[in-house]
CSV table of C-alpha atoms and ligand atoms in Angstrom, one decimal:
chain,number,residue,atom,x,y,z
A,1,UNK,CA,8.4,-10.3,-18.5
A,2,UNK,CA,6.5,-13.9,-18.8
A,3,UNK,CA,3.5,-13.6,-17.5
A,4,UNK,CA,3.1,-14.4,-13.9
A,5,UNK,CA,-0.4,-15.5,-12.7
A,6,UNK,CA,-2.6,-13.9,-10.4
A,7,UNK,CA,-3.0,-16.9,-7.5
A,8,UNK,CA,-2.1,-16.6,-4.3
A,9,UNK,CA,1.4,-17.7,-3.6
A,10,UNK,CA,5.2,-17.3,-4.2
A,11,UNK,CA,5.9,-16.6,-7.9
A,12,UNK,CA,9.0,-16.2,-9.9
A,13,UNK,CA,9.5,-12.9,-11.7
A,14,UNK,CA,13.0,-12.0,-12.5
A,15,UNK,CA,16.4,-13.6,-11.8
A,16,UNK,CA,17.0,-13.5,-7.8
A,17,UNK,CA,13.0,-12.2,-7.5
A,18,UNK,CA,9.8,-13.6,-6.2
A,19,UNK,CA,6.7,-11.9,-5.7
A,20,UNK,CA,4.3,-13.1,-2.9
A,21,UNK,CA,0.8,-12.6,-3.9
A,22,UNK,CA,-2.5,-12.4,-2.3
A,23,UNK,CA,-5.6,-11.9,-4.2
A,24,UNK,CA,-7.9,-10.6,-4.9
A,25,UNK,CA,-5.8,-7.4,-3.3
A,26,UNK,CA,-8.9,-5.5,-1.5
A,27,UNK,CA,-8.6,-4.5,2.1
A,28,UNK,CA,-5.2,-5.7,3.2
A,29,UNK,CA,-4.6,-8.5,0.8
A,30,UNK,CA,-1.3,-7.0,0.2
A,31,UNK,CA,1.5,-8.0,-1.8
A,32,UNK,CA,5.0,-9.3,-0.3
A,33,UNK,CA,8.6,-9.3,-2.4
A,34,UNK,CA,11.4,-11.8,-2.3
A,35,UNK,CA,14.9,-10.7,-3.1
A,36,UNK,CA,17.9,-13.2,-2.9
A,37,UNK,CA,22.0,-11.8,-3.9
A,38,UNK,CA,24.8,-13.8,-3.2
A,39,UNK,CA,23.1,-16.1,-0.2
A,40,UNK,CA,20.8,-13.3,1.6
A,41,UNK,CA,17.4,-12.7,1.2
A,42,UNK,CA,15.3,-9.5,1.4
A,43,UNK,CA,11.6,-9.5,2.0
A,44,UNK,CA,9.6,-6.3,0.9
A,45,UNK,CA,6.8,-6.6,2.6
A,46,UNK,CA,5.5,-8.1,5.8
A,47,UNK,CA,1.5,-9.4,5.4
A,48,UNK,CA,-1.0,-8.0,7.5
A,49,UNK,CA,-0.7,-10.8,10.5
A,50,UNK,CA,1.4,-13.6,11.5
A,51,UNK,CA,-0.3,-16.3,9.6
A,52,UNK,CA,-0.3,-14.5,6.3
A,53,UNK,CA,3.9,-13.9,7.2
A,54,UNK,CA,4.6,-17.6,8.6
A,55,UNK,CA,3.0,-18.8,5.2
A,56,UNK,CA,5.0,-16.0,3.5
A,57,UNK,CA,8.3,-16.9,5.9
A,58,UNK,CA,8.1,-20.8,5.0
A,59,UNK,CA,7.3,-20.4,1.2
A,60,UNK,CA,10.9,-18.4,1.5
A,61,UNK,CA,13.3,-21.0,3.1
A,62,UNK,CA,12.1,-22.8,0.0
A,63,UNK,CA,13.2,-20.9,-2.6
A,64,UNK,CA,15.9,-18.3,-0.8
A,65,UNK,CA,18.3,-18.2,1.3
A,66,UNK,CA,19.2,-16.6,4.7
A,67,UNK,CA,16.6,-14.0,5.8
A,68,UNK,CA,18.4,-10.7,6.4
A,69,UNK,CA,16.9,-7.8,5.3
A,70,UNK,CA,13.2,-6.6,5.7
A,71,UNK,CA,11.6,-3.6,4.2
A,72,UNK,CA,8.5,-2.4,5.1
A,73,UNK,CA,7.8,-0.1,2.2
A,74,UNK,CA,5.1,2.3,4.2
A,75,UNK,CA,3.2,2.3,7.7
A,76,UNK,CA,-0.2,0.8,6.8
A,77,UNK,CA,-0.8,-2.8,8.6
A,78,UNK,CA,-1.0,-5.1,6.1
A,79,UNK,CA,2.5,-3.9,5.1
A,80,UNK,CA,3.9,-4.3,8.5
A,81,UNK,CA,2.0,-6.5,10.9
A,82,UNK,CA,4.1,-9.5,10.2
A,83,UNK,CA,7.3,-7.8,11.4
A,84,UNK,CA,7.2,-10.4,14.3
A,85,UNK,CA,7.9,-13.5,12.5
A,86,UNK,CA,10.9,-11.8,10.8
A,87,UNK,CA,12.4,-10.1,14.3
A,88,UNK,CA,15.4,-11.7,13.4
A,89,UNK,CA,16.3,-9.9,10.4
A,90,UNK,CA,17.3,-5.9,10.2
A,91,UNK,CA,14.1,-3.8,9.5
A,92,UNK,CA,14.0,-0.8,7.4
A,93,UNK,CA,11.6,1.8,6.9
A,94,UNK,CA,11.4,5.8,6.5
A,95,UNK,CA,11.8,7.5,9.2
A,96,UNK,CA,8.5,9.2,8.7
A,97,UNK,CA,6.8,5.4,8.3
A,98,UNK,CA,8.6,4.4,11.1
A,99,UNK,CA,6.9,7.3,12.9
A,100,UNK,CA,3.6,6.6,11.9
A,101,UNK,CA,4.1,2.9,13.3
A,102,UNK,CA,5.0,3.7,16.3
A,103,UNK,CA,2.4,6.6,17.0
A,104,UNK,CA,-0.3,4.2,15.1
A,105,UNK,CA,-3.9,5.4,17.3
A,106,UNK,CA,-5.6,1.5,16.1
A,107,UNK,CA,-4.6,-1.9,18.0
A,108,UNK,CA,-5.5,-4.8,15.6
A,109,UNK,CA,-5.9,-7.0,18.6
A,110,UNK,CA,-9.3,-5.0,18.8
A,111,UNK,CA,-9.9,-4.2,15.1
A,112,UNK,CA,-13.6,-5.9,15.4
A,113,UNK,CA,-14.3,-2.2,17.7
A,114,UNK,CA,-13.7,0.2,15.0
A,115,UNK,CA,-16.7,2.2,14.0
A,116,UNK,CA,-19.3,3.4,15.9
A,117,UNK,CA,-22.5,0.5,16.7
A,118,UNK,CA,-24.2,0.5,13.2
A,119,UNK,CA,-22.1,1.9,10.8
A,120,UNK,CA,-20.6,0.4,8.0
A,121,UNK,CA,-17.2,0.9,9.6
A,122,UNK,CA,-17.8,-1.0,11.9
A,123,UNK,CA,-19.3,-4.3,9.8
A,124,UNK,CA,-16.2,-3.8,8.0
A,125,UNK,CA,-14.1,-4.1,10.6
A,126,UNK,CA,-15.8,-7.0,12.1
A,127,UNK,CA,-15.8,-8.2,8.7
A,128,UNK,CA,-11.0,-7.7,8.8
A,129,UNK,CA,-11.4,-9.5,12.3
A,130,UNK,CA,-12.5,-12.2,11.3
A,131,UNK,CA,-10.5,-12.9,8.1
A,132,UNK,CA,-7.3,-11.6,10.0
A,133,UNK,CA,-5.8,-13.4,13.0
A,134,UNK,CA,-3.8,-11.0,15.5
A,135,UNK,CA,-3.6,-14.5,18.0
A,136,UNK,CA,-0.5,-13.8,19.9
A,137,UNK,CA,0.4,-10.4,18.1
A,138,UNK,CA,2.7,-7.8,19.1
A,139,UNK,CA,4.3,-4.6,17.4
A,140,UNK,CA,7.5,-5.2,15.6
A,141,UNK,CA,9.0,-1.9,14.3
A,142,UNK,CA,12.1,-1.6,12.5
A,143,UNK,CA,15.1,-1.6,13.5
A,144,UNK,CA,16.8,1.3,11.0
A,145,UNK,CA,15.4,3.5,9.5
A,146,UNK,CA,16.2,6.0,6.7
A,147,UNK,CA,14.9,9.2,4.8
A,148,UNK,CA,15.8,9.6,0.7
A,149,UNK,CA,17.6,7.0,-0.5
A,150,UNK,CA,19.4,3.9,0.6
A,151,UNK,CA,21.9,1.6,-1.0
A,152,UNK,CA,21.4,-1.9,1.1
A,153,UNK,CA,24.1,-4.4,0.6
A,154,UNK,CA,22.6,-7.7,-0.2
A,155,UNK,CA,25.7,-10.6,-0.7
A,156,UNK,CA,27.8,-9.4,-3.6
A,157,UNK,CA,24.9,-7.1,-4.7
A,158,UNK,CA,22.6,-4.3,-4.2
A,159,UNK,CA,19.3,-3.2,-3.7
A,160,UNK,CA,17.9,0.5,-3.9
A,161,UNK,CA,15.7,2.1,-2.0
A,162,UNK,CA,13.6,5.3,-2.4
A,163,UNK,CA,11.5,7.6,-0.4
A,164,UNK,CA,8.6,9.3,-2.7
A,165,UNK,CA,6.2,9.6,0.3
A,166,UNK,CA,4.6,11.2,1.8
A,167,UNK,CA,2.0,10.1,-0.6
A,168,UNK,CA,-0.6,6.9,-0.2
A,169,UNK,CA,1.0,7.6,3.7
A,170,UNK,CA,3.5,9.9,5.5
A,171,UNK,CA,6.8,8.2,4.9
A,172,UNK,CA,6.2,5.5,1.6
A,173,UNK,CA,8.9,3.8,-0.2
A,174,UNK,CA,9.7,1.7,-2.9
A,175,UNK,CA,12.4,-1.0,-3.7
A,176,UNK,CA,14.2,-1.2,-6.6
A,177,UNK,CA,16.7,-4.1,-7.9
A,178,UNK,CA,18.4,-2.7,-10.6
A,179,UNK,CA,20.7,-6.0,-11.5
A,180,UNK,CA,16.6,-8.1,-12.1
A,181,UNK,CA,14.6,-5.0,-13.2
A,182,UNK,CA,12.6,-5.5,-10.9
A,183,UNK,CA,11.1,-2.3,-8.8
A,184,UNK,CA,8.5,-2.9,-5.7
A,185,UNK,CA,6.4,-0.2,-5.2
A,186,UNK,CA,4.1,-0.5,-1.9
A,187,UNK,CA,1.2,1.0,-2.0
A,188,UNK,CA,2.1,3.7,-4.6
A,189,UNK,CA,0.8,1.3,-7.3
A,190,UNK,CA,-2.9,-1.0,-6.6
A,191,UNK,CA,-2.8,-2.8,-9.9
A,192,UNK,CA,-6.6,-3.0,-11.7
A,193,UNK,CA,-7.9,-1.0,-8.9
A,194,UNK,CA,-8.2,2.4,-7.8
A,195,UNK,CA,-5.5,4.1,-6.5
A,196,UNK,CA,-5.9,5.4,-2.7
A,197,UNK,CA,-4.0,8.4,-1.5
A,198,UNK,CA,-4.3,8.8,2.0
A,199,UNK,CA,-1.3,11.4,2.9
A,200,UNK,CA,-0.7,13.1,0.0
A,201,UNK,CA,-0.1,15.6,-1.7
A,202,UNK,CA,-1.7,13.5,-4.5
A,203,UNK,CA,1.0,15.6,-7.1
A,204,UNK,CA,3.4,13.8,-5.2
A,205,UNK,CA,2.1,10.7,-5.7
A,206,UNK,CA,1.9,11.4,-9.4
A,207,UNK,CA,5.7,12.2,-9.0
A,208,UNK,CA,5.9,9.0,-7.0
A,209,UNK,CA,4.8,7.6,-10.3
A,210,UNK,CA,7.5,8.8,-12.5
A,211,UNK,CA,10.2,7.8,-10.0
A,212,UNK,CA,8.9,3.9,-10.6
A,213,UNK,CA,8.8,5.2,-14.5
A,214,UNK,CA,12.1,6.4,-14.5
A,215,UNK,CA,13.8,3.3,-12.9
A,216,UNK,CA,12.7,1.4,-16.6
A,217,UNK,CA,12.0,-1.7,-15.1
A,218,UNK,CA,10.6,-4.7,-17.0
A,219,UNK,CA,8.8,-5.7,-13.9
A,220,UNK,CA,6.7,-3.8,-11.3
A,221,UNK,CA,5.2,-5.5,-8.2
A,222,UNK,CA,2.3,-3.5,-6.9
A,223,UNK,CA,1.4,-3.3,-3.2
A,224,UNK,CA,-1.9,-4.8,-4.6
A,225,UNK,CA,-3.0,-6.8,-7.2
A,226,UNK,CA,-1.0,-8.7,-10.5
A,227,UNK,CA,2.3,-8.5,-11.4
A,228,UNK,CA,2.5,-5.6,-13.7
A,229,UNK,CA,5.0,-3.4,-16.3
A,230,UNK,CA,5.4,0.5,-16.8
A,231,UNK,CA,2.0,0.4,-18.5
A,232,UNK,CA,0.5,0.2,-15.0
A,233,UNK,CA,1.7,2.8,-13.4
A,234,UNK,CA,1.4,5.2,-16.5
A,235,UNK,CA,-2.6,4.7,-15.8
A,236,UNK,CA,-2.2,5.4,-12.5
A,237,UNK,CA,-0.4,8.4,-13.4
A,238,UNK,CA,-3.2,9.2,-15.8
A,239,UNK,CA,-6.0,8.7,-13.6
A,240,UNK,CA,-4.8,10.6,-10.4
A,241,UNK,CA,-4.0,13.1,-12.6
A,242,UNK,CA,-7.4,13.1,-14.0
A,243,UNK,CA,-8.9,13.5,-10.4
A,244,UNK,CA,-6.5,16.1,-9.6
A,245,UNK,CA,-7.8,18.8,-12.0
A,246,UNK,CA,-11.1,17.6,-11.8
A,247,UNK,CA,-11.1,18.3,-7.9
A,248,UNK,CA,-9.2,21.5,-7.9
A,249,UNK,CA,-12.1,22.9,-10.4
A,250,UNK,CA,-14.2,22.2,-7.4
A,251,UNK,CA,-11.4,23.8,-5.0
A,252,UNK,CA,-11.6,27.0,-7.4
A,253,UNK,CA,-15.1,27.0,-7.1
A,254,UNK,CA,-15.2,26.9,-3.4
A,255,UNK,CA,-17.5,23.8,-3.5
A,256,UNK,CA,-17.2,21.0,-0.9
A,257,UNK,CA,-15.3,17.6,-1.3
A,258,UNK,CA,-18.6,15.8,-1.6
A,259,UNK,CA,-19.7,17.7,-4.6
A,260,UNK,CA,-16.6,17.0,-6.3
A,261,UNK,CA,-16.8,13.5,-5.5
A,262,UNK,CA,-20.3,12.9,-6.4
A,263,UNK,CA,-20.0,14.5,-9.9
A,264,UNK,CA,-16.4,12.7,-11.0
A,265,UNK,CA,-16.5,10.4,-13.9
A,266,UNK,CA,-13.0,8.1,-13.8
A,267,UNK,CA,-13.9,7.6,-17.3
A,268,UNK,CA,-11.8,4.5,-18.7
A,269,UNK,CA,-11.1,3.7,-15.3
A,270,UNK,CA,-14.9,3.3,-14.0
A,271,UNK,CA,-14.1,-0.8,-14.4
A,272,UNK,CA,-11.9,-0.3,-11.6
A,273,UNK,CA,-12.8,-2.0,-8.5
A,274,UNK,CA,-13.4,0.3,-5.4
A,275,UNK,CA,-14.1,3.8,-7.4
A,276,UNK,CA,-15.0,5.3,-3.5
A,277,UNK,CA,-11.5,5.3,-3.0
A,278,UNK,CA,-11.5,8.5,-5.1
A,279,UNK,CA,-13.2,10.5,-1.9
A,280,UNK,CA,-9.7,10.1,0.5
A,281,UNK,CA,-7.7,11.3,-2.4
A,282,UNK,CA,-10.0,14.3,-3.5
A,283,UNK,CA,-10.4,15.0,0.2
A,284,UNK,CA,-5.6,14.9,0.9
A,285,UNK,CA,-6.3,17.5,-2.4
A,286,UNK,CA,-8.9,19.5,-0.6
A,287,UNK,CA,-6.5,19.4,3.1
A,288,UNK,CA,-3.8,20.7,1.1
A,289,UNK,CA,-5.3,23.4,-1.2
A,290,UNK,CA,-8.8,24.3,1.5
A,291,UNK,CA,-8.2,23.0,4.7
A,292,UNK,CA,-11.3,24.7,6.0
A,293,UNK,CA,-13.6,22.7,3.5
A,294,UNK,CA,-11.5,19.1,4.5
A,295,UNK,CA,-13.1,18.6,7.6
A,296,UNK,CA,-14.1,15.0,8.0
A,297,UNK,CA,-12.5,12.6,10.3
A,298,UNK,CA,-11.2,9.3,9.1
A,299,UNK,CA,-14.2,7.3,10.2
A,300,UNK,CA,-16.7,9.4,8.3
A,301,UNK,CA,-14.0,9.5,4.9
A,302,UNK,CA,-14.4,5.3,5.8
A,303,UNK,CA,-18.2,5.3,6.0
A,304,UNK,CA,-18.4,7.0,2.8
A,305,UNK,CA,-15.8,4.9,0.7
A,306,UNK,CA,-17.6,1.8,2.0
A,307,UNK,CA,-20.8,2.8,1.0
A,308,UNK,CA,-19.6,3.6,-2.3
A,309,UNK,CA,-18.2,-0.1,-2.1
A,310,UNK,CA,-21.4,-1.8,-1.2
A,311,UNK,CA,-23.0,-0.1,-4.0
B,401,ZN,ZN1,-1.5,-2.1,1.3
């Protein structure tokens, strides 16, 4: 694979395939993808807000053919809030992701109001409300859903969708372009950053890494971070196995998740940004094995994650 710089915009990664990169990849700055085969184009994820979605669409118009299909890899807003810019296409997601979008408790038009007065969550939300723009926004939901795997015809070729959730979220999917040797992983991979497992089971996220590795694609486009290869997926897998083993020891001892978090050493991965994202992943492990000890709300969990970000 040719080296791809980590700079904002569209980068050609393989025959008919581009990655739209949005550095630095932190909270909401996610990647998208384009696949063009035989005069038709598929878009993977639509960015977090209308201006970013329009920038993606404008860049796509320069290199790709007619956009006929959109895939949302999961229900986090940074992967589908730009759907309204692509409403002339069919929009695909797993049933679980589509259900989560339709029942989303948060409205991005009131982004700056999330979290209680004086909390880190409120400051973070206000920062996001300044960085992202929801003027004229409305939700545009998937028009078609699938479960398991789906082959999408594109021109005279095919693209394969594989459901690998629940893992990062309830309904994760990956997008594989066999003819080009490219896989778009959504947030199964945060390249060069600490992964975050909101839904779990964590063992499912590890299994999702194995599915990606099994495709043996030369190019791996992560949900966040620079363009990668299988090596980055193996690193994320190793990290999650390490975190799972550490946390299960605390689960067995009956210790609370906060203790598992404070005593976790990421080892060779300690230089990855957002080390505190280990906490929601630990919570997911507790929710599976000791739900009685995993009582924190999303807002309380975020308070701990953001305190770690500030350290
Ligand atoms: Zn994301």
